[in-house]
Every structure is written in C-alpha cells, then in structure tokens.
Amino acid sequence: MTPFDPARLQASTVCLPPGPWATVLDCLCDHFKAIDRSQWVDRFARGRVLGADGQAISAGDPYKRGLRLHYFREVPNERVIPVQEAILHVDEHLVVADKPHFLPVTPGGAYVEQTLLRRLIHRLDNPHLVPLHRIDRHTAGLVLFSANPESRSAYQRLFPERRIEKRYQAIAAALGQHTFPLVHRSRLEHGEPFFRMHEVQGPANSETHARVLEKNEEHWRYELSPITGKTHQLRVHMAALGAGISNDPFYPALLDVEDDYQRPLKLLAQSLSFDDPLTGQARRFETRLRLDW
C-alpha cells in the first residue's frame, strides 16, 4: 500500500498540544481560535480532517496529546485575484516564476487557492513545490521554488549563507540629499500592528545597498540589493531614507485602502544570481516584468 502523503493533497499538519480537552474537536477549536466551531464541525462531516494514516476521523474522537492530524485550509467564498503569474523556468530541481503584484506567495489569512504556490502546484501537477524565499504580496517579480524534496536543503542553504544575490528595482521620490551609491543598515523589529516593521535602537540586523538607475523629474528609479532578508526590509529602509516606495500602503504611514490594481507598489524583484549547489554552474534569472513610471 502506498503510504499516505499529505503533501500530495496539500493538507496542513498539526500535532495536538497538551491541554484539558475531551475531544479532538474541542482541542482544534481552542487551538485555532480564528476558525468558528461550526466550520470545524463541517470539515469533520465532509472528511476534511484526517488521522496520520490518511483516514477521516470523527469530531467526537477522544483528545490525545501529540495526536498527529492533517486538515485542509479553506476560505469560504475566497476572492479571486485578477492577475496572472508567469512560469519562467522549470527543471528537475527548481521552478522560477514571475509573481504579479497583489498575489500572495503562500496560503494565509484570506487566501488559499489564490496564491502563487497553489496556482503553480495545479499548473505543474507537483504537490512538492516549496518556495525557497518569499516576497511581499504587494511586491512583484521573481520567486524561486524547490521542486524536489531530495535536493531542497542544498538550495535552501543559499539564502541563510548569503550565497545568492538578489536585486530589486523601486520607484520613489528623489533623494537628492543623499550621495549614491549608499549602504543603509538598521535594526528592524515588529511593531504595531504586528505586520509592520520599524527601525529601533540597537545593533543592526538588516542591510541594503542602493544606487540610482534613472531619474524622472520628481521620481527616481532605484536598484536595491538586500544583503539580509528581513520582513519589509526594502520598504522600511526607503521610508527611513526619506522616500517611501510609490503606492506603499504600509510605509511610511499605514493607509486604510483596498487593493487598487491600477496603483501597485512600485517594487519589483528584478534578478536572482547564484552558483548552483549541485553543479557549480553560475545561474541568473531575470524578471520579464517592468515598473512603469
């Protein structure tokens, strides 16, 4: 018999934490407070909660600490995001895609199927795809995926070991008060609300190199090279320099606005360069997208 593979069905996995619950349902409701109890009851009724063997279990099954379950994330009436990704490269180990603005890379919050990962899984019929890095939902451009679990760790190490060069383009207000090229370093931590980052006192944990590519009256086109990979790093650093990236709804101020597909964030993941850890071959990928003024 073929062993159950939750990845093939794109199921999420949870091991039940310690607690006083009587049933599996009680534990899941308390553990995932954002999901209504009626949604869990419905999932159990439709066989959308599975045991470690891949068989559907009952909502009334007794709770057991450490019990391994697989469940399917669902968003009722998930909103369609009217943008289209492009696949730039596919081989045995890697997939490279151009992500449009507004499309999340991975499931989370209000998005499951309307994500780059799930779209690529369906298009390529490969449930083992895993993103090797992330870019913001508002950012467009290159995303690199591992297509093969056996070689995944070799490619994953490229990022923490800083053996991959990432270059972005951004359009923002002119920064005539600064001399370019420049290096901006600071300490970034999560602020309020939780998804916004801010600069604080202390040893730097983020570094960005910036230069000017083109000048167009009041706005300039910048090339940004993040040496570190902190959340929203480029957006925070540009705001700190005095020129928040054009159409940024988070920085320098948090704006209460809905997605406007005519006014995307002017930030683009332009290129990825690295020596392939399996072959030693120099590899470089370039986006086919472009930021308009």
PDB file of C-alpha atoms in Angstrom, residues 44-246:
ATOM      1  CA  PHE A  44     -15.217  16.756  10.019  1.00  0.00           C
ATOM      2  CA  ALA A  45     -18.576  15.969   8.401  1.00  0.00           C
ATOM      3  CA  ARG A  46     -17.011  16.242   4.920  1.00  0.00           C
ATOM      4  CA  GLY A  47     -13.966  14.141   5.784  1.00  0.00           C
ATOM      5  CA  ARG A  48     -11.593  17.090   5.689  1.00  0.00           C
ATOM      6  CA  VAL A  49      -9.772  16.169   8.916  1.00  0.00           C
ATOM      7  CA  LEU A  50      -7.576  13.082   8.659  1.00  0.00           C
ATOM      8  CA  GLY A  51      -5.548  10.933  11.010  1.00  0.00           C
ATOM      9  CA  ALA A  52      -1.880  10.116  10.484  1.00  0.00           C
ATOM     10  CA  ASP A  53      -2.894   7.198   8.244  1.00  0.00           C
ATOM     11  CA  GLY A  54      -4.911   9.438   5.947  1.00  0.00           C
ATOM     12  CA  GLN A  55      -8.300   8.166   7.134  1.00  0.00           C
ATOM     13  CA  ALA A  56     -11.046  10.617   8.076  1.00  0.00           C
ATOM     14  CA  ILE A  57     -11.686  10.920  11.807  1.00  0.00           C
ATOM     15  CA  SER A  58     -14.738  11.953  13.809  1.00  0.00           C
ATOM     16  CA  ALA A  59     -15.257  15.234  15.644  1.00  0.00           C
ATOM     17  CA  GLY A  60     -16.119  13.211  18.744  1.00  0.00           C
ATOM     18  CA  ASP A  61     -12.925  11.154  18.781  1.00  0.00           C
ATOM     19  CA  PRO A  62     -11.175  11.476  22.150  1.00  0.00           C
ATOM     20  CA  TYR A  63      -8.376  14.015  22.502  1.00  0.00           C
ATOM     21  CA  LYS A  64      -4.860  12.628  22.799  1.00  0.00           C
ATOM     22  CA  ARG A  65      -1.772  14.736  23.376  1.00  0.00           C
ATOM     23  CA  GLY A  66       0.587  14.663  20.390  1.00  0.00           C
ATOM     24  CA  LEU A  67      -2.008  13.130  18.072  1.00  0.00           C
ATOM     25  CA  ARG A  68      -0.977  13.918  14.502  1.00  0.00           C
ATOM     26  CA  LEU A  69      -3.747  15.253  12.260  1.00  0.00           C
ATOM     27  CA  HIS A  70      -3.975  16.533   8.721  1.00  0.00           C
ATOM     28  CA  TYR A  71      -6.551  19.140   7.757  1.00  0.00           C
ATOM     29  CA  PHE A  72      -7.379  21.268   4.740  1.00  0.00           C
ATOM     30  CA  ARG A  73      -7.271  25.048   4.992  1.00  0.00           C
ATOM     31  CA  GLU A  74     -10.374  26.579   3.456  1.00  0.00           C
ATOM     32  CA  VAL A  75     -11.577  30.130   2.933  1.00  0.00           C
ATOM     33  CA  PRO A  76     -15.314  30.357   2.185  1.00  0.00           C
ATOM     34  CA  ASN A  77     -16.033  32.489  -0.879  1.00  0.00           C
ATOM     35  CA  GLU A  78     -12.345  33.207  -1.444  1.00  0.00           C
ATOM     36  CA  ARG A  79     -11.954  36.350  -3.523  1.00  0.00           C
ATOM     37  CA  VAL A  80     -10.409  35.874  -6.969  1.00  0.00           C
ATOM     38  CA  ILE A  81      -7.273  37.959  -7.535  1.00  0.00           C
ATOM     39  CA  PRO A  82      -7.437  39.078 -11.200  1.00  0.00           C
ATOM     40  CA  VAL A  83      -3.736  38.834 -12.012  1.00  0.00           C
ATOM     41  CA  GLN A  84      -1.735  36.108 -13.772  1.00  0.00           C
ATOM     42  CA  GLU A  85       1.637  34.664 -12.830  1.00  0.00           C
ATOM     43  CA  ALA A  86       4.208  33.502 -15.410  1.00  0.00           C
ATOM     44  CA  ILE A  87       6.494  30.468 -15.243  1.00  0.00           C
ATOM     45  CA  LEU A  88       9.995  31.397 -16.419  1.00  0.00           C
ATOM     46  CA  HIS A  89      11.918  28.184 -15.781  1.00  0.00           C
ATOM     47  CA  VAL A  90      11.265  24.551 -14.832  1.00  0.00           C
ATOM     48  CA  ASP A  91      13.736  21.738 -14.277  1.00  0.00           C
ATOM     49  CA  GLU A  92      14.025  18.693 -12.026  1.00  0.00           C
ATOM     50  CA  HIS A  93      15.038  20.779  -9.015  1.00  0.00           C
ATOM     51  CA  LEU A  94      13.847  24.353  -9.500  1.00  0.00           C
ATOM     52  CA  VAL A  95      10.886  26.379 -10.681  1.00  0.00           C
ATOM     53  CA  VAL A  96      11.184  30.133 -11.239  1.00  0.00           C
ATOM     54  CA  ALA A  97       8.046  32.243 -11.515  1.00  0.00           C
ATOM     55  CA  ASP A  98       7.194  35.884 -12.075  1.00  0.00           C
ATOM     56  CA  LYS A  99       4.684  36.871  -9.390  1.00  0.00           C
ATOM     57  CA  PRO A 100       2.378  39.797 -10.191  1.00  0.00           C
ATOM     58  CA  HIS A 101       1.528  42.482  -7.670  1.00  0.00           C
ATOM     59  CA  PHE A 102      -1.202  41.620  -5.112  1.00  0.00           C
ATOM     60  CA  LEU A 103      -0.792  37.812  -5.321  1.00  0.00           C
ATOM     61  CA  PRO A 104       0.421  36.155  -2.076  1.00  0.00           C
ATOM     62  CA  VAL A 105       3.218  33.591  -2.364  1.00  0.00           C
ATOM     63  CA  THR A 106       1.778  31.112   0.162  1.00  0.00           C
ATOM     64  CA  PRO A 107      -1.627  30.439   1.787  1.00  0.00           C
ATOM     65  CA  GLY A 108      -2.511  32.558   4.774  1.00  0.00           C
ATOM     66  CA  GLY A 109      -5.340  34.685   6.108  1.00  0.00           C
ATOM     67  CA  ALA A 110      -7.971  35.235   3.439  1.00  0.00           C
ATOM     68  CA  TYR A 111      -6.054  33.422   0.692  1.00  0.00           C
ATOM     69  CA  VAL A 112      -5.532  29.721  -0.007  1.00  0.00           C
ATOM     70  CA  GLU A 113      -6.152  28.888  -3.654  1.00  0.00           C
ATOM     71  CA  GLN A 114      -5.456  32.466  -4.754  1.00  0.00           C
ATOM     72  CA  THR A 115      -1.738  32.169  -4.029  1.00  0.00           C
ATOM     73  CA  LEU A 116       1.286  31.671  -6.236  1.00  0.00           C
ATOM     74  CA  LEU A 117       2.143  28.342  -4.591  1.00  0.00           C
ATOM     75  CA  ARG A 118      -1.272  26.743  -5.076  1.00  0.00           C
ATOM     76  CA  ARG A 119      -1.584  28.041  -8.629  1.00  0.00           C
ATOM     77  CA  LEU A 120       1.803  26.553  -9.563  1.00  0.00           C
ATOM     78  CA  ILE A 121       1.007  23.236  -7.877  1.00  0.00           C
ATOM     79  CA  HIS A 122      -2.089  22.937 -10.044  1.00  0.00           C
ATOM     80  CA  ARG A 123      -0.388  24.103 -13.254  1.00  0.00           C
ATOM     81  CA  LEU A 124       2.667  21.861 -12.883  1.00  0.00           C
ATOM     82  CA  ASP A 125       0.943  18.968 -11.086  1.00  0.00           C
ATOM     83  CA  ASN A 126       3.721  18.961  -8.492  1.00  0.00           C
ATOM     84  CA  PRO A 127       2.466  18.957  -4.877  1.00  0.00           C
ATOM     85  CA  HIS A 128       6.046  19.012  -3.588  1.00  0.00           C
ATOM     86  CA  LEU A 129       6.711  22.613  -4.624  1.00  0.00           C
ATOM     87  CA  VAL A 130       8.054  24.754  -1.764  1.00  0.00           C
ATOM     88  CA  PRO A 131       9.094  28.421  -2.033  1.00  0.00           C
ATOM     89  CA  LEU A 132      12.763  28.914  -1.181  1.00  0.00           C
ATOM     90  CA  HIS A 133      12.147  32.536  -0.195  1.00  0.00           C
ATOM     91  CA  ARG A 134       9.225  34.968  -0.011  1.00  0.00           C
ATOM     92  CA  ILE A 135       8.357  38.371  -1.369  1.00  0.00           C
ATOM     93  CA  ASP A 136       5.500  40.540  -0.097  1.00  0.00           C
ATOM     94  CA  ARG A 137       2.018  40.233  -1.555  1.00  0.00           C
ATOM     95  CA  HIS A 138       2.326  43.834  -2.772  1.00  0.00           C
ATOM     96  CA  THR A 139       5.713  43.192  -4.457  1.00  0.00           C
ATOM     97  CA  ALA A 140       6.059  41.729  -7.951  1.00  0.00           C
ATOM     98  CA  GLY A 141       8.837  39.711  -9.537  1.00  0.00           C
ATOM     99  CA  LEU A 142      10.915  36.581  -9.164  1.00  0.00           C
ATOM    100  CA  VAL A 143      10.181  33.760  -6.737  1.00  0.00           C
ATOM    101  CA  LEU A 144      12.322  30.610  -6.633  1.00  0.00           C
ATOM    102  CA  PHE A 145      10.731  27.249  -5.749  1.00  0.00           C
ATOM    103  CA  SER A 146      12.201  23.884  -4.869  1.00  0.00           C
ATOM    104  CA  ALA A 147      10.584  21.169  -6.989  1.00  0.00           C
ATOM    105  CA  ASN A 148      12.355  18.159  -5.494  1.00  0.00           C
ATOM    106  CA  PRO A 149      12.472  17.279  -1.773  1.00  0.00           C
ATOM    107  CA  GLU A 150      15.730  15.354  -2.252  1.00  0.00           C
ATOM    108  CA  SER A 151      17.704  18.421  -3.364  1.00  0.00           C
ATOM    109  CA  ARG A 152      15.751  21.039  -1.385  1.00  0.00           C
ATOM    110  CA  SER A 153      18.158  21.547   1.501  1.00  0.00           C
ATOM    111  CA  ALA A 154      21.061  22.368  -0.843  1.00  0.00           C
ATOM    112  CA  TYR A 155      19.093  25.246  -2.362  1.00  0.00           C
ATOM    113  CA  GLN A 156      17.622  26.384   0.944  1.00  0.00           C
ATOM    114  CA  ARG A 157      21.130  26.928   2.340  1.00  0.00           C
ATOM    115  CA  LEU A 158      21.864  29.516  -0.353  1.00  0.00           C
ATOM    116  CA  PHE A 159      19.788  32.103   1.498  1.00  0.00           C
ATOM    117  CA  PRO A 160      20.992  31.975   5.139  1.00  0.00           C
ATOM    118  CA  GLU A 161      24.573  31.512   3.913  1.00  0.00           C
ATOM    119  CA  ARG A 162      24.185  34.595   1.654  1.00  0.00           C
ATOM    120  CA  ARG A 163      25.316  32.772  -1.464  1.00  0.00           C
ATOM    121  CA  ILE A 164      22.567  34.220  -3.616  1.00  0.00           C
ATOM    122  CA  GLU A 165      22.446  37.787  -4.946  1.00  0.00           C
ATOM    123  CA  LYS A 166      19.014  39.444  -5.059  1.00  0.00           C
ATOM    124  CA  ARG A 167      18.392  42.705  -6.865  1.00  0.00           C
ATOM    125  CA  TYR A 168      15.225  44.760  -6.844  1.00  0.00           C
ATOM    126  CA  GLN A 169      14.007  47.878  -8.576  1.00  0.00           C
ATOM    127  CA  ALA A 170      11.894  50.531  -6.883  1.00  0.00           C
ATOM    128  CA  ILE A 171      10.373  53.847  -7.890  1.00  0.00           C
ATOM    129  CA  ALA A 172      10.237  56.508  -5.206  1.00  0.00           C
ATOM    130  CA  ALA A 173      10.679  60.222  -4.679  1.00  0.00           C
ATOM    131  CA  ALA A 174      14.050  61.778  -5.493  1.00  0.00           C
ATOM    132  CA  LEU A 175      16.621  61.625  -2.685  1.00  0.00           C
ATOM    133  CA  GLY A 176      18.895  64.451  -3.697  1.00  0.00           C
ATOM    134  CA  GLN A 177      20.036  64.933  -0.100  1.00  0.00           C
ATOM    135  CA  HIS A 178      21.889  61.587  -0.220  1.00  0.00           C
ATOM    136  CA  THR A 179      25.017  60.530  -2.096  1.00  0.00           C
ATOM    137  CA  PHE A 180      24.625  57.311  -4.104  1.00  0.00           C
ATOM    138  CA  PRO A 181      25.510  54.505  -4.105  1.00  0.00           C
ATOM    139  CA  LEU A 182      24.882  54.123  -0.385  1.00  0.00           C
ATOM    140  CA  VAL A 183      24.503  51.426   2.263  1.00  0.00           C
ATOM    141  CA  HIS A 184      21.716  51.610   4.847  1.00  0.00           C
ATOM    142  CA  ARG A 185      21.916  49.488   7.992  1.00  0.00           C
ATOM    143  CA  SER A 186      19.488  49.406  10.908  1.00  0.00           C
ATOM    144  CA  ARG A 187      17.809  47.190  13.467  1.00  0.00           C
ATOM    145  CA  LEU A 188      14.325  46.080  12.386  1.00  0.00           C
ATOM    146  CA  GLU A 189      11.691  44.680  14.728  1.00  0.00           C
ATOM    147  CA  HIS A 190       7.956  44.035  14.529  1.00  0.00           C
ATOM    148  CA  GLY A 191       5.801  46.975  15.583  1.00  0.00           C
ATOM    149  CA  GLU A 192       2.090  47.767  15.774  1.00  0.00           C
ATOM    150  CA  PRO A 193       0.116  46.371  14.105  1.00  0.00           C
ATOM    151  CA  PHE A 194       2.153  43.154  14.087  1.00  0.00           C
ATOM    152  CA  PHE A 195       2.716  43.054  10.307  1.00  0.00           C
ATOM    153  CA  ARG A 196       4.529  46.409  10.202  1.00  0.00           C
ATOM    154  CA  MET A 197       8.252  46.597  10.845  1.00  0.00           C
ATOM    155  CA  HIS A 198      10.081  49.595  12.276  1.00  0.00           C
ATOM    156  CA  GLU A 199      13.619  50.699  13.000  1.00  0.00           C
ATOM    157  CA  VAL A 200      14.763  50.653  16.639  1.00  0.00           C
ATOM    158  CA  GLN A 201      17.950  51.343  18.545  1.00  0.00           C
ATOM    159  CA  GLY A 202      20.470  48.519  18.776  1.00  0.00           C
ATOM    160  CA  PRO A 203      22.923  46.523  16.660  1.00  0.00           C
ATOM    161  CA  ALA A 204      21.940  46.431  13.007  1.00  0.00           C
ATOM    162  CA  ASN A 205      20.269  43.240  11.783  1.00  0.00           C
ATOM    163  CA  SER A 206      19.439  44.500   8.279  1.00  0.00           C
ATOM    164  CA  GLU A 207      21.491  45.907   5.419  1.00  0.00           C
ATOM    165  CA  THR A 208      20.506  47.288   2.000  1.00  0.00           C
ATOM    166  CA  HIS A 209      22.709  48.614  -0.803  1.00  0.00           C
ATOM    167  CA  ALA A 210      21.094  51.243  -3.048  1.00  0.00           C
ATOM    168  CA  ARG A 211      22.003  53.063  -6.240  1.00  0.00           C
ATOM    169  CA  VAL A 212      20.149  55.266  -8.710  1.00  0.00           C
ATOM    170  CA  LEU A 213      19.376  53.808 -12.140  1.00  0.00           C
ATOM    171  CA  GLU A 214      17.274  56.549 -13.700  1.00  0.00           C
ATOM    172  CA  LYS A 215      15.894  59.990 -12.869  1.00  0.00           C
ATOM    173  CA  ASN A 216      12.482  61.219 -13.981  1.00  0.00           C
ATOM    174  CA  GLU A 217      11.815  64.676 -12.580  1.00  0.00           C
ATOM    175  CA  GLU A 218      10.471  64.189  -9.025  1.00  0.00           C
ATOM    176  CA  HIS A 219      10.828  60.398  -9.006  1.00  0.00           C
ATOM    177  CA  TRP A 220      13.871  58.170  -9.401  1.00  0.00           C
ATOM    178  CA  ARG A 221      14.293  54.504 -10.265  1.00  0.00           C
ATOM    179  CA  TYR A 222      16.473  52.757  -7.670  1.00  0.00           C
ATOM    180  CA  GLU A 223      18.291  49.442  -7.635  1.00  0.00           C
ATOM    181  CA  LEU A 224      18.125  47.866  -4.184  1.00  0.00           C
ATOM    182  CA  SER A 225      20.224  44.896  -3.082  1.00  0.00           C
ATOM    183  CA  PRO A 226      19.189  43.417   0.267  1.00  0.00           C
ATOM    184  CA  ILE A 227      22.127  41.745   1.998  1.00  0.00           C
ATOM    185  CA  THR A 228      19.790  40.462   4.716  1.00  0.00           C
ATOM    186  CA  GLY A 229      16.196  39.291   4.322  1.00  0.00           C
ATOM    187  CA  LYS A 230      14.086  40.944   6.999  1.00  0.00           C
ATOM    188  CA  THR A 231      10.337  41.360   6.514  1.00  0.00           C
ATOM    189  CA  HIS A 232       9.518  44.537   4.529  1.00  0.00           C
ATOM    190  CA  GLN A 233      13.213  45.487   4.698  1.00  0.00           C
ATOM    191  CA  LEU A 234      13.376  47.449   1.449  1.00  0.00           C
ATOM    192  CA  ARG A 235      10.125  49.258   2.134  1.00  0.00           C
ATOM    193  CA  VAL A 236      11.209  50.314   5.624  1.00  0.00           C
ATOM    194  CA  HIS A 237      14.707  51.332   4.528  1.00  0.00           C
ATOM    195  CA  MET A 238      13.461  53.503   1.679  1.00  0.00           C
ATOM    196  CA  ALA A 239      10.966  55.210   4.001  1.00  0.00           C
ATOM    197  CA  ALA A 240      13.762  55.766   6.535  1.00  0.00           C
ATOM    198  CA  LEU A 241      15.894  57.411   3.842  1.00  0.00           C
ATOM    199  CA  GLY A 242      13.049  59.838   3.217  1.00  0.00           C
ATOM    200  CA  ALA A 243      11.344  58.361   0.148  1.00  0.00           C
ATOM    201  CA  GLY A 244       8.736  55.693   0.776  1.00  0.00           C
ATOM    202  CA  ILE A 245       8.271  53.488  -2.290  1.00  0.00           C
ATOM    203  CA  SER A 246       5.491  54.793  -4.521  1.00  0.00           C
TER     204      SER A 246
END
